[in-house]
């Protein structure tokens, strides 16, 4: 069965590719100020609902406290693109606000808020979005067990809640991750009876 990709989603894919090129170019010119990641993953729920996703995040530091950010994401049916600012009042706390667009006719607007707590061993990330298609969140808590392995918890709307494990490849920017999840109820946007599923992905920092 072939999946039909809308023109708006195709445009978002092209934007994602363009942003990747820009990110790589800027990063090559200023490796200290610009960083980010590019990621691809697949969600499988109940053994049949398959959702491929790709996203890109770019962070350009203005100074020790402020940064300009951009984020783009696309699936086979939906996409978004937004930019904003991040403020770091301390070395371990990051607060962010962003605004942009999504492919949801006729309401294309999208907003996002970010709270990050980042330490050497423990990372807590909380992303919340709201826009024309409704709200979305991604909450994760990860513990760095070794230099190449992280273990933690994930709760992501439309995906589910479960355990996440990250496996980094030494001497490369690549990381493979898996997350068995369970999705049920309105908050996670799951069915009433609940379904099991899993997410498998790969990401690369720059």
Short mmCIF file of C-alpha atoms in Angstrom, two decimals:
data_model
loop_
_atom_site.label_atom_id
_atom_site.label_comp_id
_atom_site.label_asym_id
_atom_site.label_seq_id
_atom_site.Cartn_x
_atom_site.Cartn_y
_atom_site.Cartn_z
CA UNK A 1 0.00 0.00 0.00
CA UNK A 2 1.49 3.31 -1.12
CA UNK A 3 1.40 6.34 1.16
CA UNK A 4 0.33 9.57 -0.56
CA UNK A 5 2.35 12.58 0.53
CA UNK A 6 0.58 15.94 0.31
CA UNK A 7 2.12 18.96 -1.41
CA UNK A 8 2.42 20.76 1.93
CA UNK A 9 4.30 17.84 3.47
CA UNK A 10 6.56 17.60 0.43
CA UNK A 11 7.32 21.30 0.81
CA UNK A 12 8.16 20.71 4.47
CA UNK A 13 10.54 17.92 3.49
CA UNK A 14 12.30 20.28 1.09
CA UNK A 15 12.51 22.90 3.85
CA UNK A 16 13.97 20.27 6.18
CA UNK A 17 16.61 19.39 3.58
CA UNK A 18 17.42 23.07 3.05
CA UNK A 19 17.75 23.66 6.79
CA UNK A 20 20.10 20.68 7.03
CA UNK A 21 22.32 22.21 4.37
CA UNK A 22 22.27 25.59 6.09
CA UNK A 23 23.02 24.00 9.47
CA UNK A 24 26.00 22.10 8.09
CA UNK A 25 27.31 25.23 6.36
CA UNK A 26 26.96 27.43 9.43
CA UNK A 27 28.43 24.75 11.66
CA UNK A 28 31.47 24.42 9.41
CA UNK A 29 32.06 28.17 9.73
CA UNK A 30 31.49 28.43 13.47
CA UNK A 31 31.74 25.13 15.31
CA UNK A 32 31.66 26.68 18.77
CA UNK A 33 28.47 28.75 18.42
CA UNK A 34 26.22 26.48 16.35
CA UNK A 35 25.08 22.98 17.25
CA UNK A 36 22.06 20.71 16.88
CA UNK A 37 20.91 17.33 15.66
CA UNK A 38 19.15 15.60 12.80
CA UNK A 39 17.01 12.55 13.52
CA UNK A 40 14.87 9.92 11.82
CA UNK A 41 12.62 7.41 13.57
CA UNK A 42 9.66 5.10 13.00
CA UNK A 43 6.70 4.60 15.34
CA UNK A 44 4.81 1.31 15.17
CA UNK A 45 1.58 0.92 17.19
CA UNK A 46 -0.39 -2.30 17.48
CA UNK A 47 1.79 -3.86 14.79
CA UNK A 48 0.08 -1.98 11.95
CA UNK A 49 0.03 1.80 12.41
CA UNK A 50 3.44 2.89 11.07
CA UNK A 51 4.53 6.55 11.21
CA UNK A 52 7.96 7.56 9.79
CA UNK A 53 9.32 10.87 11.08
CA UNK A 54 12.34 13.10 10.40
CA UNK A 55 13.32 16.22 12.33
CA UNK A 56 16.08 18.80 12.59
CA UNK A 57 17.07 21.11 15.46
CA UNK A 58 19.59 23.98 15.18
CA UNK A 59 20.89 26.08 18.08
CA UNK A 60 23.06 29.18 17.54
CA UNK A 61 24.43 30.72 20.71
CA UNK A 62 24.48 34.51 20.95
CA UNK A 63 26.21 34.50 24.34
CA UNK A 64 26.35 32.33 27.47
CA UNK A 65 22.68 33.03 28.28
CA UNK A 66 20.84 33.43 24.97
CA UNK A 67 20.51 31.34 21.80
CA UNK A 68 18.50 31.44 18.56
CA UNK A 69 16.84 28.11 17.70
CA UNK A 70 15.03 26.50 14.78
CA UNK A 71 13.15 23.21 14.54
CA UNK A 72 11.56 21.36 11.62
CA UNK A 73 9.67 18.04 11.63
CA UNK A 74 7.86 16.05 8.98
CA UNK A 75 5.91 12.78 8.88
CA UNK A 76 4.17 11.11 5.96
CA UNK A 77 1.04 13.21 6.60
CA UNK A 78 2.02 16.31 8.62
CA UNK A 79 4.87 18.79 9.08
CA UNK A 80 5.89 21.83 11.12
CA UNK A 81 8.59 24.51 11.15
CA UNK A 82 9.28 27.07 13.87
CA UNK A 83 12.01 29.28 15.33
CA UNK A 84 12.58 31.14 18.57
CA UNK A 85 14.88 31.85 21.50
CA UNK A 86 16.34 29.92 24.41
CA UNK A 87 17.43 31.46 27.71
CA UNK A 88 19.83 29.76 30.16
CA UNK A 89 19.68 31.39 33.61
CA UNK A 90 22.12 28.74 34.90
CA UNK A 91 24.50 26.22 33.33
CA UNK A 92 21.97 23.39 33.79
CA UNK A 93 18.60 25.07 33.03
CA UNK A 94 17.28 26.08 29.59
CA UNK A 95 13.95 27.82 28.87
CA UNK A 96 12.68 28.30 25.33
CA UNK A 97 9.81 29.88 23.36
CA UNK A 98 9.16 29.51 19.63
CA UNK A 99 6.57 30.20 16.95
CA UNK A 100 6.01 29.06 13.39
CA UNK A 101 3.80 27.14 10.99
CA UNK A 102 2.29 23.70 10.50
CA UNK A 103 0.51 21.93 7.64
CA UNK A 104 -2.99 22.04 9.12
CA UNK A 105 -5.51 23.74 6.83
CA UNK A 106 -6.86 26.36 7.46
CA UNK A 107 -5.00 27.05 10.76
CA UNK A 108 -1.28 26.99 10.01
CA UNK A 109 0.08 28.55 13.22
CA UNK A 110 2.21 26.66 15.76
CA UNK A 111 3.83 27.62 19.09
CA UNK A 112 6.26 25.78 21.36
CA UNK A 113 7.70 26.01 24.89
CA UNK A 114 10.76 24.16 26.18
CA UNK A 115 12.14 23.33 29.63
CA UNK A 116 15.48 21.49 29.80
CA UNK A 117 17.44 20.38 32.86
CA UNK A 118 20.86 19.17 31.71
CA UNK A 119 23.53 17.72 33.99
CA UNK A 120 26.48 15.39 33.42
CA UNK A 121 24.48 12.29 34.34
CA UNK A 122 20.78 13.20 34.20
CA UNK A 123 18.83 15.02 31.47
CA UNK A 124 15.18 16.07 31.78
CA UNK A 125 13.52 17.47 28.66
CA UNK A 126 9.99 18.84 28.38
CA UNK A 127 8.67 20.06 25.02
CA UNK A 128 5.12 21.41 24.71
CA UNK A 129 3.48 22.58 21.48
CA UNK A 130 0.12 24.10 20.67
CA UNK A 131 -1.34 25.14 17.33
CA UNK A 132 -3.99 24.68 14.70
CA UNK A 133 -4.01 20.89 15.02
CA UNK A 134 -4.09 20.91 18.83
CA UNK A 135 -1.52 20.28 21.54
CA UNK A 136 1.46 17.93 21.74
CA UNK A 137 4.11 17.14 24.34
CA UNK A 138 7.31 15.14 24.67
CA UNK A 139 8.63 14.52 28.19
CA UNK A 140 11.80 12.51 28.71
CA UNK A 141 14.11 11.66 31.61
CA UNK A 142 17.45 10.00 30.78
CA UNK A 143 20.35 8.75 32.88
CA UNK A 144 23.84 8.43 31.39
CA UNK A 145 24.96 5.01 32.63
CA UNK A 146 28.15 4.85 30.54
CA UNK A 147 29.85 6.92 27.85
CA UNK A 148 27.83 5.07 25.19
CA UNK A 149 24.59 4.05 26.93
CA UNK A 150 21.65 6.04 28.35
CA UNK A 151 18.45 4.68 29.89
CA UNK A 152 15.29 6.52 30.86
CA UNK A 153 11.58 7.20 30.47
CA UNK A 154 9.57 8.75 27.64
CA UNK A 155 5.99 10.08 27.40
CA UNK A 156 5.05 11.50 24.01
CA UNK A 157 1.55 12.38 22.78
CA UNK A 158 0.36 10.20 19.86
CA UNK A 159 3.24 7.79 20.62
CA UNK A 160 2.76 6.56 24.18
CA UNK A 161 4.74 6.15 27.38
CA UNK A 162 7.53 3.69 28.12
CA UNK A 163 11.25 3.10 28.54
CA UNK A 164 13.88 4.59 26.22
CA UNK A 165 17.40 3.26 25.67
CA UNK A 166 20.10 5.13 23.71
CA UNK A 167 23.20 3.50 22.23
CA UNK A 168 25.94 5.85 21.03
CA UNK A 169 28.60 4.72 18.58
CA UNK A 170 32.03 5.64 20.02
CA UNK A 171 34.03 8.26 18.10
CA UNK A 172 31.01 9.19 15.94
CA UNK A 173 28.07 11.60 16.35
CA UNK A 174 25.59 8.75 15.74
CA UNK A 175 23.14 7.40 18.29
CA UNK A 176 20.60 4.59 17.88
CA UNK A 177 17.64 4.45 20.24
CA UNK A 178 14.62 2.28 20.97
CA UNK A 179 11.54 2.78 23.13
CA UNK A 180 8.84 0.17 23.80
CA UNK A 181 5.67 2.16 24.57
CA UNK A 182 2.06 1.76 25.66
CA UNK A 183 -0.56 4.22 24.39
CA UNK A 184 -3.98 4.72 25.99
CA UNK A 185 -6.34 7.57 26.80
CA UNK A 186 -6.97 11.18 25.84
CA UNK A 187 -3.73 12.66 27.20
CA UNK A 188 -1.52 10.41 25.04
CA UNK A 189 -4.12 10.46 22.21
CA UNK A 190 -4.37 6.68 22.34
CA UNK A 191 -7.33 4.31 21.96
CA UNK A 192 -9.64 3.55 24.90
CA UNK A 193 -8.45 -0.06 25.22
CA UNK A 194 -4.80 0.83 24.78
CA UNK A 195 -2.16 -0.56 22.42
CA UNK A 196 1.48 -1.58 22.67
CA UNK A 197 4.06 -0.31 20.25
CA UNK A 198 7.62 0.77 19.79
CA UNK A 199 9.84 3.51 18.42
CA UNK A 200 13.22 2.93 16.77
CA UNK A 201 15.40 5.81 15.63
CA UNK A 202 18.81 7.14 14.74
CA UNK A 203 20.16 10.64 15.36
CA UNK A 204 23.33 12.55 14.62
CA UNK A 205 24.64 15.57 16.51
CA UNK A 206 26.59 18.36 14.84
#
